[in-house]
Amino acid sequence: MKHWWKILGAVLVLYALIAGLLIPLKPGILEVAPERTQWGNTISLQIKAYNSHFQEAKELKAWLKLDSTHFVPTSHIKVLSNTRLTADFRLPIHQMEEQSKELTLILDNEIDGYSLLPGAIQVTLSDSTISRGFLWSNDLGRIHEPQGLTFPYRNILYETIRNLFYHVPLWFAMLILLFISMIYSGLYLKSMNTKYDHAALALTQIGILYGILGLITGAIWARWTWGDWWSFDVKQNMSAIAMLIYLAYFVLRSSFEDDEVKARVSSVYNIFAFTTLIPLLFVIPRLYDSLHPGNGGNPGLGGEDLDNTMRMVFYPAIIGFTLLGAWLANLAYRYLRLEEKHLEE
Amino acid sequence: MRKVKLLCYFLLLSQWAMAQESQSMMESNGKIYVVLATVLAIYIGIMIFLLLIERKLSNLERQIKD
């Protein structure tokens, strides 16, 4: 089985497609009305949720949370459908001096598990001074963990969180392919064997194909989450610059008549191009605020952004896209070798 | 030149496809169509690469035959 890695690549990409699209999103809260009220009021919150099962659930609970020891439990819940309900809350008179506070809504039932909406409602100081005697509760009681395999629910992102398995692995695969390409360029300079130069060229071609696809898929994702095709985010700009640097590699190659000079100069250029890629993609975006997660501070992988269910699809997707890219590069390489052999004859 | 032409066709096609899909459709069902568009873009990109290499290979085969 000489071609096992090609099959593995195809299988892993297929797995990323199937698992990445079929595993459901964890239930979450879409929106809440009204958005503001006053301390001491009794309010009826209309809640719209996503992927939830209110009608089938038996233990529906809801709270408004101020901090870890101040909760208002719901006094009455009316289920309208699987994704809609109204919950009544009796808000206490707030003792502290602060004018307005944002409360977090917590919903819980045994099928969906718990879900949160931070800043669900803004509560301002009451006009009336009559105390109705509604009190804080300081304990949530038992809440449920979500059942089965689910991807995290994030407002604004919603289902597009799945793009993590298609947009991000393209960039990881691009880096791996370009890194191997740089090694081949080094091998060429050491041995002067055109075989290595052709391998480097083929790998760069696929790396840049992936890079351009990464820019396009990023623009599509950004259009419906950040609001624009191109937000002039640091990482967007820097990756576009990196693509231009690599496009110059192809221009450089086509500008030489002599094959040996072409191979030598472009090998040197390729090594430089990869060394500029690292600061462009990993150093500069960290120094500035970026819309991309994990920039303007600490690394993005890990923590809340990538849970274990997502890792189960994300890492195989990286390996899959890399092997698929290596397969495509292998085709390009074999073409280049055949062309060279033909020209020699 | 052929590459450039192909790329232009692709860009035109994707523009047209984007114009057809209304805002509300992309926002519906938890924005799942954004994921569909992403996967389609990757598929089309890889297909274009395969088409180009197919064409170059056919040319070379013809040259070798002559």
XYZ file of N, CA, C and O in Angstrom, chain A residues 29 32 39 43 45 47 61-74 88-92 94 96 100-107 114-123 135-141 143 304:
216
model
N -29.648 30.435 24.294
C -30.680 31.471 24.310
C -30.409 32.477 23.202
O -29.332 33.072 23.140
N -34.032 37.859 24.311
C -34.918 38.047 25.447
C -35.589 39.409 25.305
O -34.947 40.377 24.907
N -35.649 47.916 39.337
C -35.615 47.097 40.544
C -36.986 47.139 41.222
O -37.640 48.164 41.230
N -41.559 41.174 36.372
C -41.493 41.211 34.911
C -41.771 39.839 34.336
O -41.581 38.807 34.979
N -40.501 37.773 31.192
C -39.506 37.738 30.121
C -39.948 36.788 29.024
O -40.279 35.633 29.287
N -38.694 34.601 26.128
C -37.391 34.026 25.815
C -37.482 33.198 24.539
O -38.377 32.358 24.390
N -36.299 25.193 34.623
C -35.974 26.187 35.651
C -35.349 27.400 34.987
O -34.755 27.293 33.914
N -35.490 28.543 35.650
C -34.876 29.768 35.128
C -34.476 30.666 36.283
O -35.133 30.677 37.329
N -33.361 31.380 36.109
C -32.902 32.350 37.104
C -32.387 33.598 36.401
O -31.957 33.547 35.261
N -32.422 34.712 37.134
C -31.644 35.882 36.741
C -30.518 35.992 37.754
O -30.744 35.894 38.959
N -29.294 36.180 37.235
C -28.134 36.141 38.110
C -27.441 37.499 38.133
O -27.172 38.077 37.083
N -27.148 38.010 39.343
C -26.377 39.254 39.464
C -24.901 38.917 39.618
O -24.049 39.365 38.871
N -24.581 38.100 40.619
C -23.231 37.569 40.782
C -23.357 36.182 41.403
O -24.461 35.656 41.518
N -22.229 35.615 41.838
C -22.275 34.198 42.202
C -23.096 33.907 43.461
O -23.374 32.748 43.761
N -23.529 34.936 44.193
C -24.368 34.657 45.370
C -25.733 35.340 45.307
O -26.510 35.250 46.246
N -26.030 36.048 44.216
C -27.334 36.716 44.108
C -28.102 36.210 42.886
O -27.742 36.528 41.756
N -29.170 35.437 43.160
C -29.996 34.891 42.089
C -31.461 35.245 42.343
O -31.883 35.355 43.491
N -32.217 35.431 41.251
C -33.674 35.537 41.370
C -34.273 34.338 40.665
O -34.167 34.228 39.445
N -34.903 33.402 41.400
C -35.539 32.281 40.715
C -36.841 32.724 40.069
O -37.444 33.716 40.498
N -37.241 32.017 39.019
C -38.487 32.374 38.340
C -39.677 31.994 39.213
O -39.618 31.022 39.967
N -41.637 34.491 34.494
C -41.896 35.657 35.350
C -40.858 35.728 36.456
O -40.490 34.714 37.042
N -40.400 36.951 36.744
C -39.428 37.156 37.820
C -39.908 38.303 38.709
O -40.434 39.291 38.205
N -39.705 38.155 40.016
C -39.986 39.259 40.934
C -38.651 39.821 41.392
O -37.943 39.197 42.186
N -38.327 40.996 40.883
C -37.015 41.570 41.181
C -37.020 42.255 42.542
O -37.943 42.996 42.861
N -36.007 42.011 43.374
C -35.927 42.693 44.667
C -35.512 44.152 44.482
O -35.078 44.554 43.411
N -32.835 46.802 44.957
C -31.394 46.630 45.025
C -30.828 47.505 46.136
O -31.064 48.696 46.172
N -27.567 48.011 46.847
C -26.303 48.692 46.565
C -26.542 50.009 45.860
O -27.614 50.291 45.342
N -27.387 51.109 37.564
C -28.015 50.047 36.778
C -27.080 48.835 36.714
O -25.867 48.959 36.805
N -27.680 47.690 36.585
C -26.926 46.434 36.570
C -27.439 45.573 35.422
O -28.623 45.616 35.076
N -26.526 44.762 34.839
C -26.964 43.797 33.835
C -27.060 42.430 34.484
O -26.155 42.010 35.198
N -28.176 41.760 34.258
C -28.366 40.441 34.851
C -28.204 39.362 33.785
O -28.545 39.556 32.625
N -27.654 38.230 34.204
C -27.488 37.083 33.314
C -28.682 36.148 33.465
O -29.113 35.860 34.579
N -29.214 35.708 32.311
C -30.323 34.759 32.355
C -29.775 33.339 32.305
O -28.911 33.033 31.491
N -30.263 32.491 33.205
C -29.859 31.078 33.205
C -31.107 30.233 33.007
O -32.086 30.396 33.719
N -31.071 29.356 32.022
C -32.165 28.405 31.800
C -31.612 27.006 32.041
O -30.456 26.743 31.742
N -27.913 23.261 31.001
C -28.096 24.686 31.282
C -27.612 25.535 30.122
O -26.761 25.123 29.351
N -28.179 26.739 29.991
C -27.646 27.705 29.036
C -27.715 29.098 29.645
O -28.561 29.391 30.475
N -26.777 29.955 29.213
C -26.631 31.290 29.792
C -26.808 32.358 28.719
O -26.479 32.137 27.563
N -27.326 33.518 29.110
C -27.260 34.698 28.258
C -26.792 35.871 29.113
O -27.590 36.473 29.839
N -25.498 36.207 29.064
C -25.002 37.328 29.868
C -25.612 38.642 29.368
O -25.856 38.798 28.171
N -25.868 39.553 30.263
C -26.433 40.849 29.889
C -27.806 40.741 29.286
O -28.170 41.508 28.399
N -28.599 39.749 29.720
C -29.908 39.513 29.127
C -30.845 40.695 29.380
O -31.628 41.082 28.513
N -30.768 41.284 30.571
C -31.677 42.382 30.887
C -30.940 43.407 31.741
O -30.121 43.059 32.582
N -31.242 44.690 31.448
C -30.624 45.761 32.205
C -31.645 46.286 33.221
O -32.778 46.587 32.855
N -31.215 46.390 34.477
C -32.140 46.820 35.517
C -31.668 48.157 36.074
O -30.521 48.293 36.507
N -37.012 38.909 47.609
C -35.667 38.692 48.137
C -34.773 37.945 47.154
O -35.246 37.239 46.274
N -33.457 38.111 47.348
C -32.466 37.363 46.578
C -32.416 35.929 47.107
O -32.581 35.686 48.284
N -32.127 35.040 46.201
C -31.799 33.688 46.626
C -30.295 33.563 46.435
O -29.722 34.203 45.559
N -29.630 32.773 47.295
C -28.177 32.706 47.135
C -27.693 31.351 46.644
O -26.518 31.067 46.669
N -28.624 30.521 46.182
C -28.204 29.196 45.722
C -28.967 28.811 44.458
O -30.164 29.075 44.337
N -28.266 28.204 43.507
C -28.912 27.768 42.265
C -29.594 26.426 42.423
O -30.509 26.096 41.676
N -29.121 25.616 43.347
C -29.611 24.249 43.397
C -28.903 23.418 42.351
O -27.824 23.757 41.905
N -28.097 21.977 38.752
C -28.311 22.235 37.329
C -27.743 21.081 36.518
O -26.905 20.325 36.984
N -12.132 28.252 26.441
C -13.541 28.195 26.093
C -13.771 28.034 24.592
O -14.817 27.587 24.177
